């Protein structure tokens, strides 16, 4: 090997020539080929890869939609209708982008839920988790601004209500809102800057996802048992085991995606957004997209403007400190009987918040929203910190391989059969 | 820091607490860097503010002659709806009656120039929806003024917040009566 070149193990002369100068192939091989991965993943571990694919779908469809879209209040609505009616396959691109956003949030919600159930946020994966929350916030900002672009009634009034949230900030709030709008109401300058940012932010997300995955490859993945792999007998090389398992998930994902696009393309959206924006008439009932409803319910549960805004942002911000609120050393809730029940209640409660967020803001619904808001915060601020001290966890298995392979793993104590089957793949 | 033995360039050994040439350079460089970054950021931030053409749409003239007593119209000013309501005697009386514990205490007399004409921004001070109550068929809420359907704010016949999450009364824009039958907003 010449001095200054990377020591490549690839035989193909072209690949080798590149790899010696820029070891991308070595990196791919290391991070996605031989990467040692816990052998006991269930299908919840598909959702990170699915989110990544979904992100690429959003960027691909979005870039092509942008070639036909006009960011001006007089033309935006019509340009979107033109995409739907006149542009070849424009309807497909738009429906894919629209439903892709719904699916993206569904996937990331499940991905986050997985992390919370299996304690993936705990040491040493705190920063990995925090980067995930950053991605989640960026996604919400991106989706919000994207929803404004078709300039329908819900676009306009959603934008008005959400940007006005910032006016609750004492002293400088109204000034901030004027700077967000570029005027004195949501108007053409607002639409223009939202288009610019909606184009930019997904690429920022790509950057943070890169860091997220880089951090994952330092700590390695968590797994359903929540115990660290102790050696090669506990892991499998990522390829072909998890490339295959992820492919199963991808096929199911594409099936759901196709079902939405081709049979229920508007089922998850709101009919009012097919009416062009009218700054003089507020729709009877403003509802955000379903993935914002739980947080919207928290906003409306508080009868005070600033208080509502603080709790709503707090509901997301609390995720940042989750690794330090949960005081238990045991990761997986499989071994935490009380935490497990609490988390299931939390999950149902989150669905209740989502439901009540779509209901009118008066009478019994406000009471329900208030109770649910209390439960939401109690889980993070009271239950998790306390359970770490009070709860007696079930005994943890000795190792992943022992738990997966049962008694076979405990016999003899030498190399176990499972390790032998894994051997041929572990060429690195 | 001056205790660390390493001599620094041409400077003679310094005593503890002394300021070295290097400290000075670090400080000035940092200060210049901060000012430069601020100076570069400033124009970027200012582009986000309302531009001159947006600011130029400052005033709107409204003919109020056709508005019969008890009726109201909505006009656009700076891209926002403005409510102009020709109040009935009963509405004026309701607005002038003393109310204890207003969330945003204000006399009706301070909110109007002529009692029969109420001019307010048609923007809920909660999160900016347009309240209902302009058309005769609209719901006007519990206090006969306006009702915001978004999160349930009730305004009275002076446009004051009486119940709901909105923190302030409906804003009164700057306006003048240019004659008995017309006003200029802005
Ligand atoms: C665009 C969105 C996202 C993408 C593309 C993405 C991608 C990935 C990928 C590929 C993995 C590895 C596979 C897996 O474990 O499923 C992963 C793991 C992880 N993600 Fe994400 N992620 C996203 C959003 C989030 C969010 C919003 C959170 C949390 C708030 C999060 C938390 C985690 C954690 C804690 C892990 C490690 C989990 C483990 O190994 O058990 N991710 N992510
Ligand atoms: S915007 Fe009117 S009550 Fe919220």
XYZ file of C-alpha atoms and ligand atoms in Angstrom:
661
model
C 0.000 0.000 0.000
C 1.292 3.394 -0.983
C 1.987 5.850 1.775
C -0.980 8.049 2.614
C -3.581 5.637 1.251
C -6.235 3.930 3.290
C -5.735 0.191 3.798
C -8.739 -1.082 1.850
C -9.925 -4.688 2.010
C -11.936 -4.444 -1.226
C -10.807 -6.503 -4.208
C -12.668 -4.825 -7.081
C -10.009 -2.507 -8.568
C -12.319 0.467 -9.108
C -13.905 0.252 -5.660
C -10.482 -0.316 -4.175
C -8.993 2.705 -5.951
C -11.744 4.964 -4.572
C -11.753 3.346 -1.143
C -8.029 3.861 -0.695
C -8.468 7.584 -1.293
C -11.857 8.066 0.364
C -12.838 5.086 2.516
C -16.593 5.368 2.054
C -16.913 1.699 1.133
C -15.037 0.661 4.250
C -17.357 2.886 6.242
C -20.524 1.453 4.716
C -19.180 -2.049 5.265
C -18.414 -1.259 8.902
C -21.586 0.655 9.771
C -24.160 -1.261 7.735
C -22.469 -4.537 6.834
C -20.698 -6.077 9.749
C -22.065 -3.665 12.363
C -22.744 -5.842 15.447
C -26.423 -5.532 16.286
C -28.306 -7.144 19.183
C -29.825 -10.390 17.965
C -33.179 -9.923 19.689
C -34.740 -6.926 17.852
C -38.483 -6.969 17.391
C -40.331 -5.078 14.665
C -40.343 -1.855 16.684
C -36.710 -1.552 15.605
C -37.849 -1.072 11.986
C -39.147 2.405 12.508
C -35.847 4.311 12.460
C -35.024 2.918 9.024
C -38.594 3.604 7.884
C -38.307 7.207 9.079
C -35.122 7.564 7.053
C -36.814 6.257 3.905
C -39.808 8.470 4.524
C -37.536 11.499 4.811
C -36.058 10.711 1.411
C -39.558 10.351 -0.056
C -40.495 13.767 1.306
C -37.409 15.408 -0.159
C -37.801 13.746 -3.561
C -41.499 14.589 -3.942
C -41.012 18.042 -2.452
C -38.251 19.089 -4.841
C -40.394 18.159 -7.853
C -43.498 19.853 -6.436
C -41.446 23.011 -5.936
C -40.835 23.118 -9.699
C -44.541 23.849 -10.217
C -45.524 25.669 -7.071
C -45.895 29.477 -6.953
C -45.309 31.116 -3.583
C -47.664 34.085 -3.929
C -50.987 34.580 -2.176
C -52.757 35.202 -5.507
C -51.371 32.115 -7.240
C -50.463 29.556 -4.581
C -53.866 27.880 -4.333
C -54.284 27.786 -8.120
C -50.769 26.518 -8.709
C -51.492 23.590 -6.407
C -54.757 22.881 -8.241
C -52.800 23.002 -11.484
C -50.409 20.413 -10.097
C -53.425 18.250 -9.258
C -55.176 18.616 -12.625
C -52.737 19.587 -15.368
C -49.242 18.443 -14.443
C -48.547 14.864 -15.525
C -48.652 12.729 -12.377
C -48.776 15.906 -10.351
C -51.607 14.403 -8.308
C -49.374 11.476 -7.448
C -46.535 13.664 -6.267
C -48.817 15.855 -4.212
C -50.715 12.993 -2.618
C -47.440 11.220 -1.888
C -46.038 14.338 -0.227
C -49.247 15.009 1.731
C -49.768 11.464 2.949
C -46.040 11.003 3.342
C -46.156 13.691 6.019
C -48.926 11.854 7.877
C -47.017 8.599 7.688
C -43.773 10.271 8.717
C -45.337 11.465 11.944
C -47.009 8.113 12.583
C -43.641 6.407 12.150
C -41.756 8.850 14.343
C -44.421 8.664 17.063
C -44.007 4.883 17.133
C -40.220 5.302 17.019
C -40.343 7.625 20.045
C -42.819 5.353 21.819
C -40.408 2.469 21.291
C -37.605 4.501 22.832
C -39.742 5.354 25.850
C -40.951 1.805 26.434
C -37.571 0.154 26.110
C -35.702 2.938 27.916
C -33.519 3.752 24.909
C -33.044 7.289 26.231
C -31.037 6.158 29.232
C -27.265 6.283 29.591
C -25.256 6.074 27.443
C -27.825 7.084 24.778
C -28.923 10.456 26.213
C -27.436 12.554 23.438
C -28.794 10.193 20.800
C -32.230 10.723 22.334
C -31.797 14.510 22.515
C -30.845 14.618 18.832
C -34.032 12.654 18.186
C -36.102 15.274 19.996
C -34.377 17.966 17.929
C -35.392 16.084 14.781
C -38.959 15.858 16.069
C -39.129 19.627 16.655
C -37.617 20.359 13.233
C -40.171 18.006 11.679
C -43.022 19.836 13.366
C -41.724 23.205 12.163
C -41.317 21.851 8.644
C -44.767 20.272 8.549
C -46.392 23.405 9.923
C -44.830 25.628 7.285
C -45.535 23.132 4.519
C -49.214 23.078 5.450
C -49.381 26.848 4.899
C -48.164 26.608 1.290
C -51.417 25.518 -0.482
C -52.970 28.688 0.968
C -56.315 27.146 1.858
C -58.496 28.237 4.749
C -56.782 25.923 7.239
C -53.367 26.980 5.924
C -54.142 30.599 6.607
C -55.857 30.240 9.950
C -53.473 27.594 11.212
C -50.606 29.949 10.383
C -52.397 32.813 12.111
C -53.064 30.919 15.317
C -49.633 29.321 15.562
C -47.606 32.461 14.794
C -49.757 34.334 17.326
C -48.561 31.900 19.997
C -45.367 33.944 20.069
C -47.278 37.107 20.949
C -47.719 35.585 24.411
C -44.037 36.226 25.151
C -43.886 39.220 27.507
C -42.673 42.571 26.099
C -41.064 41.457 22.828
C -43.820 39.006 21.769
C -45.748 41.313 19.412
C -42.500 42.463 17.788
C -41.422 38.859 17.216
C -44.734 38.108 15.544
C -44.331 41.101 13.216
C -40.910 39.752 12.255
C -42.362 36.293 11.634
C -45.034 37.765 9.372
C -43.002 40.479 7.675
C -46.107 42.632 8.041
C -49.128 43.102 10.217
C -50.896 39.850 9.460
C -50.181 36.533 7.771
C -49.749 37.707 4.182
C -47.581 37.431 1.093
C -44.249 38.034 2.866
C -45.188 35.282 5.320
C -45.986 32.810 2.555
C -42.693 33.559 0.825
C -40.505 33.022 3.844
C -42.376 29.885 4.854
C -41.729 28.432 1.408
C -38.043 29.222 1.697
C -37.801 27.639 5.144
C -39.942 24.649 4.198
C -37.437 23.955 1.449
C -34.435 24.385 3.721
C -35.425 22.599 6.940
C -35.634 19.031 5.581
C -31.972 19.300 4.640
C -31.200 20.463 8.156
C -33.085 17.378 9.322
C -30.854 15.243 7.097
C -27.876 16.742 8.898
C -29.255 16.040 12.350
C -30.305 12.514 11.330
C -26.688 11.963 10.310
C -25.558 12.981 13.803
C -28.347 10.865 15.333
C -27.142 7.784 13.473
C -23.477 8.613 14.138
C -24.268 8.731 17.862
C -26.198 5.456 17.548
C -23.141 3.787 16.054
C -21.020 4.824 19.009
C -23.311 3.442 21.713
C -24.814 0.679 19.596
C -28.516 -0.077 19.573
C -30.605 -0.776 22.603
C -32.840 -3.869 22.383
C -36.126 -5.187 23.801
C -34.397 -6.550 26.914
C -32.587 -3.293 27.581
C -29.357 -5.041 28.578
C -26.062 -4.454 26.785
C -24.655 -7.183 24.520
C -21.756 -8.870 26.328
C -20.033 -10.423 23.343
C -20.373 -11.810 19.832
C -22.890 -14.426 20.998
C -25.343 -11.597 21.733
C -25.129 -9.849 18.361
C -25.625 -10.430 14.652
C -24.027 -8.563 11.763
C -26.431 -5.925 10.471
C -26.263 -7.386 6.975
C -27.967 -9.665 6.020
C -29.959 -10.160 9.226
C -31.355 -6.703 9.770
C -31.265 -5.554 6.180
C -33.663 -8.468 5.643
C -35.813 -7.675 8.661
C -35.974 -3.997 7.690
C -37.013 -4.990 4.168
C -40.075 -6.731 5.579
C -41.012 -3.503 7.307
C -40.386 -1.492 4.156
C -42.782 -3.676 2.156
C -45.505 -3.230 4.798
C -44.805 0.497 4.879
C -45.103 0.811 1.109
C -48.376 -1.113 1.289
C -49.872 1.310 3.789
C -48.481 4.249 1.833
C -50.056 2.992 -1.412
C -53.376 2.380 0.329
C -53.435 5.961 1.553
C -52.353 7.533 -1.738
C -54.619 5.513 -4.009
C -57.717 4.900 -1.908
C -57.891 7.450 0.907
C -55.753 10.351 -0.290
C -57.637 13.034 1.648
C -58.907 10.998 4.580
C -56.349 12.424 7.019
C -56.617 16.019 5.850
C -59.216 18.690 6.522
C -61.934 19.641 4.003
C -61.595 23.367 4.778
C -58.181 23.418 3.162
C -59.806 22.962 -0.229
C -61.324 26.437 0.200
C -58.971 29.291 -0.751
C -57.704 31.371 2.168
C -59.959 34.224 3.266
C -58.515 36.618 5.861
C -61.993 37.898 6.753
C -63.655 34.629 7.672
C -62.347 32.241 10.291
C -63.551 28.675 9.761
C -66.093 27.558 12.331
C -63.713 25.107 13.869
C -59.957 25.377 13.495
C -58.165 22.081 13.929
C -54.520 21.408 13.286
C -53.343 18.235 11.592
C -53.838 15.163 13.763
C -50.183 14.932 14.796
C -50.365 18.310 16.547
C -53.664 17.663 18.317
C -52.304 16.380 21.623
C -50.145 19.485 22.042
C -52.969 21.717 20.845
C -55.231 20.183 23.504
C -52.681 21.121 26.170
C -52.605 24.692 24.820
C -56.372 24.995 25.092
C -56.616 23.296 28.468
C -55.133 26.359 30.163
C -57.456 29.373 30.465
C -54.489 31.755 30.420
C -52.745 32.682 27.160
C -49.122 32.700 28.308
C -49.702 29.706 30.578
C -51.166 27.679 27.718
C -48.254 28.473 25.436
C -45.698 27.601 28.120
C -47.325 24.256 28.892
C -47.619 23.380 25.212
C -43.932 23.997 24.509
C -43.092 22.438 27.873
C -44.844 19.239 26.837
C -42.236 18.816 24.099
C -39.288 20.293 25.985
C -39.756 17.836 28.856
C -38.571 15.114 26.468
C -35.107 16.700 26.490
C -34.657 15.986 30.207
C -36.420 12.612 30.205
C -33.084 10.759 30.593
C -32.595 12.489 33.942
C -36.198 12.346 35.128
C -36.286 8.574 34.884
C -34.169 7.531 37.845
C -34.375 3.783 37.311
C -31.285 1.952 36.077
C -33.409 -0.703 34.366
C -34.083 0.202 30.748
C -36.756 -2.111 29.397
C -40.216 -1.840 30.912
C -40.539 -5.581 30.547
C -38.764 -5.711 33.877
C -40.533 -2.751 35.480
C -44.076 -3.829 36.411
C -45.209 -0.460 37.800
C -43.500 1.718 35.215
C -44.976 -0.466 32.514
C -48.536 0.104 33.700
C -47.842 3.811 34.138
C -46.499 4.058 30.610
C -49.519 2.274 29.173
C -51.764 4.761 30.993
C -49.580 7.552 29.603
C -50.024 6.128 26.112
C -53.821 5.945 26.387
C -53.800 9.422 27.883
C -51.844 10.714 24.898
C -54.508 9.296 22.590
C -57.200 10.980 24.708
C -55.347 14.288 24.335
C -55.197 13.759 20.589
C -58.931 13.093 20.482
C -59.937 15.993 22.725
C -57.700 18.357 20.732
C -60.108 17.933 17.825
C -63.212 18.646 19.909
C -64.710 22.113 20.506
C -63.014 24.028 23.313
C -65.835 24.236 25.799
C -67.775 22.386 28.451
C -66.774 18.849 29.326
C -63.979 18.791 26.716
C -62.017 21.454 28.561
C -62.260 19.443 31.781
C -61.080 16.291 30.018
C -58.196 18.196 28.443
C -57.188 19.560 31.832
C -57.179 16.163 33.507
C -55.221 14.667 30.613
C -52.694 17.493 30.722
C -52.090 16.803 34.393
C -51.602 13.094 33.695
C -49.208 13.903 30.856
C -46.933 15.981 33.040
C -47.347 13.794 36.117
C -45.879 10.861 34.214
C -42.651 12.758 33.549
C -42.356 14.885 36.649
C -43.766 12.653 39.391
C -44.212 9.028 38.362
C -40.875 8.371 36.632
C -38.676 10.092 39.250
C -40.529 8.336 42.078
C -40.724 4.860 40.555
C -36.964 4.646 40.186
C -36.821 4.719 44.001
C -39.980 2.785 44.902
C -40.236 0.075 42.302
C -38.622 -3.342 42.653
C -37.692 -4.465 39.134
C -37.933 -8.090 38.016
C -34.617 -9.962 37.751
C -32.784 -9.196 34.509
C -31.590 -12.049 32.290
C -27.875 -12.725 32.412
C -27.360 -11.994 28.756
C -29.254 -11.516 25.515
C -28.244 -14.914 24.170
C -29.302 -16.619 27.388
C -32.715 -14.984 27.278
C -33.200 -15.674 23.573
C -31.897 -19.211 23.410
C -33.153 -20.314 26.828
C -31.563 -23.278 28.578
C -29.273 -24.080 25.656
C -27.261 -21.026 26.481
C -26.762 -21.989 30.103
C -25.389 -25.461 29.410
C -21.654 -25.961 29.557
C -20.736 -22.337 29.778
C -18.484 -22.565 26.694
C -19.227 -21.183 23.283
C -22.939 -21.596 22.667
C -24.599 -22.984 19.553
C -26.069 -19.615 18.715
C -22.626 -18.107 18.493
C -21.542 -20.828 16.103
C -24.360 -20.031 13.670
C -23.397 -16.395 13.744
C -19.724 -17.134 13.127
C -19.558 -17.506 9.344
C -21.055 -14.042 8.839
C -18.626 -12.351 11.141
C -15.793 -12.147 8.708
C -14.507 -8.810 9.929
C -2.124 31.926 34.588
C 0.985 34.017 34.914
C 2.311 31.379 37.291
C 2.730 28.892 34.477
C 6.407 28.827 33.839
C 6.440 29.053 30.038
C 7.788 32.447 29.009
C 5.733 34.173 26.376
C 7.642 35.602 23.451
C 9.340 38.849 24.188
C 7.332 39.687 27.289
C 9.277 39.519 30.459
C 8.125 37.102 33.202
C 4.900 38.420 34.695
C 3.524 38.367 38.165
C 0.215 36.797 39.138
C -2.695 39.062 38.226
C -0.783 40.818 35.478
C -2.444 41.307 32.143
C -0.326 39.925 29.355
C -0.164 41.094 25.776
C -1.797 37.813 24.800
C -4.789 38.460 27.080
C -5.194 41.814 25.434
C -5.056 40.335 21.943
C -7.548 37.598 22.821
C -9.959 40.100 24.259
C -9.819 42.581 21.421
C -10.030 39.836 18.803
C -13.059 38.332 20.506
C -14.701 41.717 20.832
C -14.128 42.458 17.152
C -15.447 39.033 16.175
C -18.624 39.564 18.181
C -19.231 42.993 16.696
C -18.577 41.680 13.193
C -20.975 38.768 13.578
C -23.598 41.156 14.930
C -23.045 43.586 12.081
C -23.395 40.805 9.528
C -26.484 39.333 11.197
C -28.282 42.660 11.472
C -29.221 43.142 7.786
C -30.378 39.520 7.609
C -32.684 40.035 10.568
C -33.940 43.367 9.266
C -35.065 41.782 5.984
C -37.656 39.930 8.044
C -39.301 43.161 9.207
C -42.213 44.739 7.319
C -40.851 46.269 4.101
C -41.503 49.814 2.922
C -44.363 48.837 0.588
C -46.039 46.942 3.411
C -45.723 49.961 5.684
C -47.031 52.228 2.917
C -50.492 50.672 3.024
C -51.017 52.633 6.167
C -54.446 54.269 6.020
C -57.927 53.415 4.748
C -60.949 55.710 4.228
C -64.361 54.335 5.116
C -67.775 55.744 4.237
C -69.964 55.036 7.266
C -73.132 56.693 5.950
C -74.815 53.483 4.752
C -74.379 51.630 8.046
C -77.802 51.581 9.732
C -78.142 51.546 13.488
C -77.512 48.047 14.826
C -75.479 47.053 11.769
C -71.746 46.646 11.296
C -69.258 46.408 8.459
C -65.814 44.891 8.154
C -63.087 46.738 6.259
C -59.496 45.808 5.521
C -56.669 47.869 6.956
C -53.048 46.719 6.755
C -54.314 43.271 5.800
C -56.403 43.067 8.943
C -60.160 43.221 9.378
C -61.511 46.290 11.189
C -65.005 46.185 12.681
C -67.066 49.358 12.416
C -70.302 49.017 14.383
C -73.159 51.476 14.551
C -74.344 50.814 18.097
C -77.958 50.987 19.261
C -78.917 52.905 22.376
C -79.282 49.625 24.250
C -75.820 48.528 23.211
C -74.304 51.803 24.334
C -76.104 51.526 27.649
C -74.827 47.981 28.139
C -71.293 49.139 27.355
C -71.495 52.029 29.818
C -72.948 50.071 32.722
C -70.306 49.522 35.416
C -68.740 46.066 35.382
C -66.620 44.887 38.288
C -63.518 42.779 37.608
C -62.964 43.322 33.918
C -59.989 41.200 32.773
C -58.636 44.299 30.973
C -60.274 47.260 32.762
C -61.191 50.120 30.453
C -64.132 52.565 30.285
C -66.276 52.477 27.186
C -65.811 56.240 26.909
C -62.061 55.688 26.467
C -62.659 53.271 23.614
C -64.865 55.364 21.332
C -64.780 58.863 19.891
C -68.535 59.046 19.323
C -70.659 56.721 21.432
C -72.715 55.361 18.518
C -69.598 54.321 16.541
C -67.385 51.545 17.800
C -64.249 50.929 15.719
C -62.062 47.966 16.717
C -59.602 45.572 15.112
C -61.500 42.392 14.245
C -58.746 40.217 15.607
C -59.148 38.164 18.721
C -56.376 39.096 21.128
C -55.945 35.439 21.997
C -54.482 33.890 18.853
C -55.790 36.090 16.094
C -59.019 34.559 14.777
C -61.784 36.838 13.471
C -64.578 36.828 16.075
C -68.198 36.278 15.010
C -70.871 38.946 15.493
C -70.676 41.163 12.421
C -73.625 39.661 10.555
C -77.113 39.725 12.081
C -77.281 35.933 12.050
C -73.951 35.493 13.843
C -73.578 34.248 17.351
C -72.521 37.224 19.501
C -71.568 35.488 22.708
C -72.903 36.010 26.175
C -72.308 39.764 26.280
C -73.869 40.800 22.987
C -70.653 41.896 21.306
C -68.575 39.255 19.579
C -67.784 35.613 20.108
C -64.522 34.009 19.000
C -65.203 30.417 17.967
C -61.564 29.362 18.010
C -61.125 28.969 21.744
C -64.289 30.583 23.087
C -63.616 34.251 23.929
C -66.656 36.491 24.642
C -66.501 40.251 23.949
C -69.070 42.848 25.014
C -70.607 45.735 23.075
C -67.527 47.812 23.763
C -65.267 45.086 22.364
C -63.944 44.325 25.835
C -62.965 40.800 26.779
C -65.393 39.418 29.340
C -64.793 35.688 29.354
C -62.382 33.215 27.683
C -58.623 32.911 27.091
C -58.101 36.262 25.326
C -55.979 38.533 27.537
C -56.891 41.972 26.148
C -59.853 43.942 24.829
C -60.166 44.181 21.049
C -57.635 46.819 19.992
C -58.874 50.229 18.947
C -56.932 51.380 15.860
C -55.973 54.980 15.341
C -58.753 56.711 13.388
C -60.290 60.140 12.821
C -63.691 61.346 11.709
C -62.920 63.173 8.469
C -66.598 64.193 8.282
C -69.839 63.102 9.922
C -70.144 60.263 7.445
C -66.607 59.042 6.991
C -63.596 57.959 8.981
C -59.949 57.435 8.133
C -58.267 54.472 9.821
C -54.530 54.679 10.385
C -36.476 11.888 10.831
C -36.626 11.250 11.913
C -35.763 10.137 12.422
C -34.952 9.279 11.736
C -34.743 9.235 10.248
C -34.363 8.405 12.709
C -33.484 7.382 12.396
C -33.062 6.428 13.285
C -32.442 5.196 12.933
C -32.116 4.722 11.507
C -32.214 4.523 14.079
C -31.655 3.141 14.181
C -32.739 2.069 13.944
C -33.698 1.924 15.060
O -33.264 1.752 16.207
O -34.909 1.971 14.819
C -32.626 5.361 15.172
C -32.506 5.061 16.516
C -32.959 5.850 17.569
N -33.776 6.958 17.479
Fe -34.259 7.876 15.742
N -34.791 8.755 13.952
C -35.650 9.801 13.824
C -36.319 10.455 14.830
C -36.182 10.189 16.191
C -36.863 10.875 17.249
C -37.848 11.991 17.016
C -36.452 10.313 18.432
C -36.823 10.649 19.853
C -37.390 11.711 20.271
C -35.515 9.278 18.129
C -34.868 8.478 19.062
C -34.051 7.419 18.749
C -33.350 6.614 19.697
C -33.374 6.812 21.213
C -32.669 5.635 18.959
C -31.813 4.530 19.512
C -32.803 3.486 19.769
C -32.340 2.114 20.037
O -31.297 1.734 19.554
O -33.106 1.504 20.745
N -35.370 9.219 16.757
N -33.167 6.517 14.667
S -58.191 33.083 18.919
Fe -60.036 33.811 19.739
S -60.273 32.569 21.445
Fe -58.382 31.881 20.676
